[in-house]
mmCIF file of C-alpha atoms and ligand atoms in Angstrom:
data_model
loop_
_atom_site.group_PDB
_atom_site.id
_atom_site.type_symbol
_atom_site.label_atom_id
_atom_site.label_comp_id
_atom_site.label_asym_id
_atom_site.label_seq_id
_atom_site.Cartn_x
_atom_site.Cartn_y
_atom_site.Cartn_z
ATOM 1 C CA MET S 1251 0.715 2.137 16.029
ATOM 2 C CA ALA S 1252 -0.760 3.212 12.556
ATOM 3 C CA ILE S 1253 0.917 2.204 9.521
ATOM 4 C CA ILE S 1254 0.911 4.985 7.076
ATOM 5 C CA ALA S 1255 1.930 4.370 3.512
ATOM 6 C CA SER S 1256 2.250 6.848 0.573
ATOM 7 C CA ASN S 1257 2.055 5.224 -3.120
ATOM 8 C CA PHE S 1258 3.584 8.095 -5.412
ATOM 9 C CA LYS S 1259 2.215 5.992 -8.448
ATOM 10 C CA THR S 1260 3.743 8.091 -11.270
ATOM 11 C CA ASN S 1261 4.452 11.110 -9.521
ATOM 12 C CA HIS S 1262 7.536 12.997 -8.544
ATOM 13 C CA THR S 1263 10.869 12.598 -9.856
ATOM 14 C CA ARG S 1264 14.467 11.126 -8.822
ATOM 15 C CA LYS S 1265 15.254 14.543 -7.439
ATOM 16 C CA SER S 1266 11.945 15.432 -5.854
ATOM 17 C CA THR S 1267 11.665 11.993 -4.076
ATOM 18 C CA ALA S 1268 14.771 12.430 -2.320
ATOM 19 C CA LEU S 1269 13.603 15.918 -0.915
ATOM 20 C CA PHE S 1270 10.330 14.346 0.037
ATOM 21 C CA VAL S 1271 12.155 11.394 1.732
ATOM 22 C CA ASN S 1272 14.754 13.307 3.070
ATOM 23 C CA GLU S 1273 12.184 15.666 4.731
ATOM 24 C CA VAL S 1274 9.885 13.394 6.036
ATOM 25 C CA ASN S 1275 12.760 11.277 7.801
ATOM 26 C CA GLU S 1276 13.536 14.690 9.659
ATOM 27 C CA PHE S 1277 10.094 15.336 10.532
ATOM 28 C CA LEU S 1278 10.037 11.766 12.245
ATOM 29 C CA LYS S 1279 12.978 12.410 13.981
ATOM 30 C CA THR S 1280 12.719 15.658 15.015
ATOM 31 C CA ASN S 1281 8.984 14.955 16.526
ATOM 32 C CA GLU S 1282 9.879 11.172 17.697
ATOM 33 C CA ILE S 1283 7.111 9.755 15.863
ATOM 34 C CA SER S 1284 7.176 6.280 15.982
ATOM 35 C CA SER S 1285 4.435 4.937 13.334
ATOM 36 C CA ASP S 1286 5.419 2.722 10.798
ATOM 37 C CA VAL S 1287 5.642 4.993 7.441
ATOM 38 C CA TYR S 1288 6.212 3.595 4.141
ATOM 39 C CA ILE S 1289 6.768 5.292 0.780
ATOM 40 C CA PHE S 1290 6.669 3.694 -2.577
ATOM 41 C CA PRO S 1291 8.397 5.934 -5.103
ATOM 42 C CA THR S 1292 8.628 5.031 -8.813
ATOM 43 C CA SER S 1293 10.935 2.764 -9.572
ATOM 44 C CA THR S 1294 13.360 5.103 -11.353
ATOM 45 C CA SER S 1295 13.456 7.046 -8.016
ATOM 46 C CA LEU S 1296 14.676 4.197 -5.743
ATOM 47 C CA ASP S 1297 17.893 4.736 -3.924
ATOM 48 C CA SER S 1298 19.415 3.744 -0.851
ATOM 49 C CA PHE S 1299 18.058 6.753 1.607
ATOM 50 C CA ASP S 1300 19.360 7.073 5.037
ATOM 51 C CA THR S 1301 16.175 6.676 7.164
ATOM 52 C CA VAL S 1302 14.892 6.353 10.733
ATOM 53 C CA SER S 1303 14.028 2.370 11.100
ATOM 54 C CA THR S 1304 10.562 2.921 11.261
ATOM 55 C CA PHE S 1305 10.227 4.471 7.831
ATOM 56 C CA THR S 1306 10.660 1.963 4.889
ATOM 57 C CA ILE S 1307 11.171 2.732 1.174
ATOM 58 C CA GLY S 1308 9.352 -0.125 -0.912
ATOM 59 C CA ALA S 1309 8.964 -0.641 -4.653
ATOM 60 C CA GLN S 1310 5.327 -0.209 -6.038
ATOM 61 C CA ASN S 1311 5.809 -2.981 -8.675
ATOM 62 C CA ALA S 1312 8.673 -5.592 -9.650
ATOM 63 C CA TYR S 1313 8.769 -8.796 -11.928
ATOM 64 C CA ALA S 1314 8.733 -12.337 -10.438
ATOM 65 C CA THR S 1315 12.399 -12.639 -11.465
ATOM 66 C CA ALA S 1316 16.259 -11.640 -10.320
ATOM 67 C CA LYS S 1317 16.776 -10.543 -13.718
ATOM 68 C CA GLY S 1318 16.122 -11.583 -17.430
ATOM 69 C CA SER S 1319 14.475 -10.502 -20.560
ATOM 70 C CA PHE S 1320 11.387 -8.806 -19.173
ATOM 71 C CA THR S 1321 11.082 -5.610 -21.220
ATOM 72 C CA GLY S 1322 9.976 -2.339 -18.793
ATOM 73 C CA GLU S 1323 10.291 -4.483 -15.698
ATOM 74 C CA ILE S 1324 12.753 -4.678 -12.805
ATOM 75 C CA GLY S 1325 13.580 -7.706 -10.789
ATOM 76 C CA THR S 1326 15.412 -8.181 -7.435
ATOM 77 C CA THR S 1327 18.760 -7.547 -8.714
ATOM 78 C CA GLN S 1328 17.657 -3.813 -9.252
ATOM 79 C CA LEU S 1329 15.949 -3.947 -5.793
ATOM 80 C CA ASP S 1330 19.047 -5.363 -3.925
ATOM 81 C CA GLU S 1331 20.939 -2.560 -5.332
ATOM 82 C CA PHE S 1332 18.832 -0.242 -2.795
ATOM 83 C CA SER S 1333 18.162 -2.851 -0.396
ATOM 84 C CA ILE S 1334 14.455 -2.544 -1.072
ATOM 85 C CA LYS S 1335 12.890 -5.780 0.909
ATOM 86 C CA THR S 1336 9.271 -4.311 0.395
ATOM 87 C CA ILE S 1337 6.570 -4.224 -2.344
ATOM 88 C CA LEU S 1338 3.224 -3.384 -3.209
ATOM 89 C CA ILE S 1339 1.564 -6.566 -4.826
ATOM 90 C CA GLY S 1340 -2.274 -6.418 -6.302
ATOM 91 C CA HIS S 1341 -2.814 -2.913 -6.585
ATOM 92 C CA SER S 1342 -6.039 -1.806 -8.359
ATOM 93 C CA GLU S 1343 -4.025 -0.127 -11.377
ATOM 94 C CA ARG S 1344 -1.734 -3.011 -11.610
ATOM 95 C CA ARG S 1345 -4.890 -5.228 -11.730
ATOM 96 C CA HIS S 1346 -7.155 -3.394 -13.828
ATOM 97 C CA VAL S 1347 -5.237 -0.447 -16.056
ATOM 98 C CA LEU S 1348 -2.165 -2.915 -16.649
ATOM 99 C CA GLY S 1349 -3.932 -6.145 -16.690
ATOM 100 C CA GLU S 1350 -2.316 -8.348 -14.185
ATOM 101 C CA SER S 1351 -4.077 -11.465 -13.534
ATOM 102 C CA GLN S 1352 -4.534 -13.147 -10.087
ATOM 103 C CA GLU S 1353 -2.435 -16.002 -11.458
ATOM 104 C CA GLU S 1354 0.292 -13.406 -12.171
ATOM 105 C CA ILE S 1355 -0.216 -11.781 -9.198
ATOM 106 C CA ALA S 1356 -0.423 -15.011 -7.103
ATOM 107 C CA LYS S 1357 3.064 -15.901 -8.607
ATOM 108 C CA LYS S 1358 4.321 -12.630 -7.914
ATOM 109 C CA PHE S 1359 3.359 -12.881 -4.283
ATOM 110 C CA ALA S 1360 4.825 -16.700 -4.132
ATOM 111 C CA PHE S 1361 8.468 -15.288 -5.375
ATOM 112 C CA TYR S 1362 8.440 -12.514 -3.161
ATOM 113 C CA SER S 1363 7.285 -14.118 -0.063
ATOM 114 C CA GLU S 1364 10.043 -16.852 -0.638
ATOM 115 C CA LEU S 1365 12.682 -14.189 -0.745
ATOM 116 C CA GLY S 1366 11.071 -12.668 2.974
ATOM 117 C CA TYR S 1367 9.870 -9.285 1.268
ATOM 118 C CA LYS S 1368 7.608 -7.256 3.288
ATOM 119 C CA ILE S 1369 4.281 -7.417 0.955
ATOM 120 C CA ILE S 1370 1.810 -4.922 0.918
ATOM 121 C CA TYR S 1371 -0.884 -6.929 -0.685
ATOM 122 C CA CYS S 1372 -4.017 -4.738 -2.170
ATOM 123 C CA ILE S 1373 -7.656 -6.203 -2.606
ATOM 124 C CA GLY S 1374 -10.724 -4.352 -3.320
ATOM 125 C CA GLU S 1375 -13.958 -4.309 -5.565
ATOM 126 C CA PRO S 1376 -15.102 -2.283 -8.724
ATOM 127 C CA LEU S 1377 -18.118 0.053 -8.418
ATOM 128 C CA GLU S 1378 -20.188 -2.528 -10.128
ATOM 129 C CA VAL S 1379 -19.713 -5.343 -7.438
ATOM 130 C CA LYS S 1380 -20.152 -2.703 -4.784
ATOM 131 C CA GLU S 1381 -23.717 -2.093 -5.979
ATOM 132 C CA GLN S 1382 -24.666 -5.301 -5.751
ATOM 133 C CA GLY S 1383 -23.920 -5.420 -1.784
ATOM 134 C CA LEU S 1384 -21.744 -6.582 0.930
ATOM 135 C CA GLU S 1385 -22.081 -10.560 0.273
ATOM 136 C CA LYS S 1386 -21.069 -9.907 -3.651
ATOM 137 C CA THR S 1387 -18.120 -7.480 -2.331
ATOM 138 C CA LEU S 1388 -16.937 -9.886 -0.067
ATOM 139 C CA GLU S 1389 -17.295 -12.813 -2.315
ATOM 140 C CA TYR S 1390 -15.173 -10.585 -5.110
ATOM 141 C CA VAL S 1391 -12.450 -9.585 -2.497
ATOM 142 C CA TYR S 1392 -11.946 -13.340 -1.236
ATOM 143 C CA GLU S 1393 -11.497 -14.353 -4.807
ATOM 144 C CA GLN S 1394 -8.457 -11.868 -4.857
ATOM 145 C CA PHE S 1395 -7.050 -14.321 -2.013
ATOM 146 C CA GLU S 1396 -6.628 -17.090 -4.353
ATOM 147 C CA GLY S 1397 -3.269 -18.508 -4.890
ATOM 148 C CA ILE S 1398 -2.233 -16.048 -1.755
ATOM 149 C CA ASP S 1399 -0.406 -17.613 1.393
ATOM 150 C CA THR S 1400 -2.302 -15.196 3.879
ATOM 151 C CA ASN S 1401 -0.420 -16.835 6.738
ATOM 152 C CA TYR S 1402 2.807 -15.398 5.288
ATOM 153 C CA GLU S 1403 4.310 -13.718 8.441
ATOM 154 C CA ASN S 1404 5.542 -10.457 6.484
ATOM 155 C CA LEU S 1405 2.155 -9.497 5.134
ATOM 156 C CA VAL S 1406 0.216 -6.382 5.570
ATOM 157 C CA LEU S 1407 -3.070 -6.048 3.727
ATOM 158 C CA ALA S 1408 -4.981 -2.822 1.927
ATOM 159 C CA TYR S 1409 -8.643 -2.676 1.350
ATOM 160 C CA GLU S 1410 -8.978 -0.350 -1.549
ATOM 161 C CA PRO S 1411 -12.445 -0.112 -3.362
ATOM 162 C CA VAL S 1412 -11.591 0.613 -6.802
ATOM 163 C CA TRP S 1413 -14.509 3.136 -7.090
ATOM 164 C CA ALA S 1414 -12.800 4.989 -4.160
ATOM 165 C CA ILE S 1415 -9.042 5.106 -5.525
ATOM 166 C CA GLY S 1416 -8.443 8.514 -6.747
ATOM 167 C CA THR S 1417 -11.891 9.842 -7.058
ATOM 168 C CA GLY S 1418 -12.236 11.930 -4.124
ATOM 169 C CA VAL S 1419 -15.073 9.490 -2.878
ATOM 170 C CA THR S 1420 -14.052 8.002 0.254
ATOM 171 C CA ALA S 1421 -15.541 4.858 1.143
ATOM 172 C CA THR S 1422 -18.137 5.512 4.418
ATOM 173 C CA ASN S 1423 -16.980 4.530 7.702
ATOM 174 C CA ASP S 1424 -19.729 1.524 7.535
ATOM 175 C CA ASP S 1425 -18.306 0.374 4.095
ATOM 176 C CA ILE S 1426 -15.025 0.234 5.737
ATOM 177 C CA THR S 1427 -15.629 -1.647 8.974
ATOM 178 C CA ASN S 1428 -17.981 -4.076 7.288
ATOM 179 C CA VAL S 1429 -15.391 -5.026 5.047
ATOM 180 C CA HIS S 1430 -12.622 -4.874 7.224
ATOM 181 C CA SER S 1431 -14.336 -6.808 10.104
ATOM 182 C CA ALA S 1432 -15.148 -9.624 7.629
ATOM 183 C CA ILE S 1433 -11.756 -9.920 6.317
ATOM 184 C CA LYS S 1434 -10.090 -9.488 9.857
ATOM 185 C CA SER S 1435 -12.600 -12.692 11.084
ATOM 186 C CA LYS S 1436 -10.696 -14.578 8.450
ATOM 187 C CA ILE S 1437 -7.295 -13.457 8.243
ATOM 188 C CA GLU S 1438 -5.242 -12.051 11.054
ATOM 189 C CA LYS S 1439 -3.203 -9.465 9.327
ATOM 190 C CA PRO S 1440 -2.758 -5.600 9.923
ATOM 191 C CA LEU S 1441 -5.235 -4.266 7.484
ATOM 192 C CA LEU S 1442 -4.727 -0.702 6.008
ATOM 193 C CA TYR S 1443 -7.649 1.253 3.821
ATOM 194 C CA GLY S 1444 -6.888 3.065 0.743
ATOM 195 C CA GLY S 1445 -9.148 4.801 -1.535
ATOM 196 C CA SER S 1446 -9.358 8.890 -1.177
ATOM 197 C CA VAL S 1447 -7.885 9.226 2.210
ATOM 198 C CA LYS S 1448 -7.599 12.522 3.007
ATOM 199 C CA VAL S 1449 -5.484 14.959 5.726
ATOM 200 C CA ALA S 1450 -9.289 15.536 6.941
ATOM 201 C CA ASN S 1451 -10.217 12.215 7.503
ATOM 202 C CA VAL S 1452 -7.176 9.844 8.084
ATOM 203 C CA ARG S 1453 -7.463 10.296 11.770
ATOM 204 C CA GLU S 1454 -10.925 9.021 12.021
ATOM 205 C CA ILE S 1455 -10.334 6.269 9.307
ATOM 206 C CA CYS S 1456 -7.607 4.982 11.195
ATOM 207 C CA GLN S 1457 -9.485 5.073 14.256
ATOM 208 C CA LEU S 1458 -12.069 2.469 13.038
ATOM 209 C CA ASP S 1459 -12.456 -0.952 14.134
ATOM 210 C CA GLY S 1460 -10.201 -2.933 12.266
ATOM 211 C CA VAL S 1461 -8.150 -0.255 10.621
ATOM 212 C CA ASP S 1462 -4.508 -0.633 11.128
ATOM 213 C CA GLY S 1463 -3.642 2.286 8.912
ATOM 214 C CA ALA S 1464 -4.086 3.661 5.812
ATOM 215 C CA LEU S 1465 -2.427 3.661 1.937
ATOM 216 C CA ILE S 1466 -2.718 6.993 0.322
ATOM 217 C CA GLY S 1467 -2.051 8.158 -3.093
ATOM 218 C CA THR S 1468 -3.229 11.635 -4.348
ATOM 219 C CA ALA S 1469 -3.532 13.670 -0.707
ATOM 220 C CA SER S 1470 0.221 11.848 0.277
ATOM 221 C CA TRP S 1471 2.083 13.622 -2.454
ATOM 222 C CA VAL S 1472 2.466 17.167 -1.170
ATOM 223 C CA VAL S 1473 5.424 16.872 1.710
ATOM 224 C CA GLU S 1474 3.369 19.497 3.956
ATOM 225 C CA ASP S 1475 0.313 17.282 3.346
ATOM 226 C CA PHE S 1476 2.007 13.906 4.142
ATOM 227 C CA LYS S 1477 3.782 15.253 7.300
ATOM 228 C CA GLN S 1478 -0.166 16.115 8.242
ATOM 229 C CA ILE S 1479 -1.440 13.090 7.958
ATOM 230 C CA ILE S 1480 1.431 11.464 9.894
ATOM 231 C CA GLU S 1481 1.171 14.068 12.404
ATOM 232 C CA ASN S 1482 -2.842 13.460 12.689
ATOM 233 C CA THR S 1483 -2.385 9.809 13.074
ATOM 234 C CA LYS S 1484 0.601 9.628 15.254
ATOM 235 C CA ASP S 1485 -1.133 8.889 18.535
ATOM 236 C CA VAL S 1486 -3.651 6.312 16.813
HETATM 237 P P1 PGA D 2198 -6.049 7.831 -3.591
HETATM 238 O O1 PGA D 2198 -4.819 6.156 -4.039
HETATM 239 O O2 PGA D 2198 -5.445 8.011 -2.279
HETATM 240 O O3 PGA D 2198 -5.477 8.723 -4.777
HETATM 241 O O4 PGA D 2198 -7.236 7.349 -3.702
HETATM 242 C C1 PGA D 2198 -4.814 5.093 -2.913
HETATM 243 C C2 PGA D 2198 -4.342 4.158 -3.743
HETATM 244 O O5 PGA D 2198 -4.257 4.032 -4.896
HETATM 245 O O6 PGA D 2198 -3.463 3.377 -2.958
#
């Protein structure tokens, strides 16, 4: 069954997130859809949502700490308040916009895996690397596994080429299957694709060999569209 995940990034408020989550939950219940669905709201919108067992709310980010002096960050004390046990690690915006190094990311991974969190671990190459071909792309992507325990049982991977994120330019089916089959040959974990996934192409992408689902930003922020994405992939 496809895994469908929505990354809200810096979108939605506490109020609109609650409405969104409830609407998706009702949709999954009413239509008896059994796909694994995730939503990653802003940290200010985290809460104890009452959802069906296949629908999980996760954190977009948290620091590798229970609590302490890390201005602007949250730790497990804040996540525990809402029983959040799922986290995105290594997202391209954390790496390239917020400047998280591989070392910091690996530290975060070690901390949250030790605690048994479900980790959606993101990897992906920037445009200048993609332009150098598949071999360089794979080299770059493999470096993003440095310090990461890829045997960790509660791990889901997401391949998100940086040049495809938020640009409207989805990777081609060949781009996706080339990278996915290479990663899959080394790491036997569910592998999502992310990067300009849309209502219109999500089904086709999820049907590709080596693709176990999608991590979606922009196209998932309108609840009607997100429900359509779930509908379009419910039997994939
Ligand atoms: P996008 O974002 O769907 O807007 O390209 C994907 C992501 O960053 O997870």
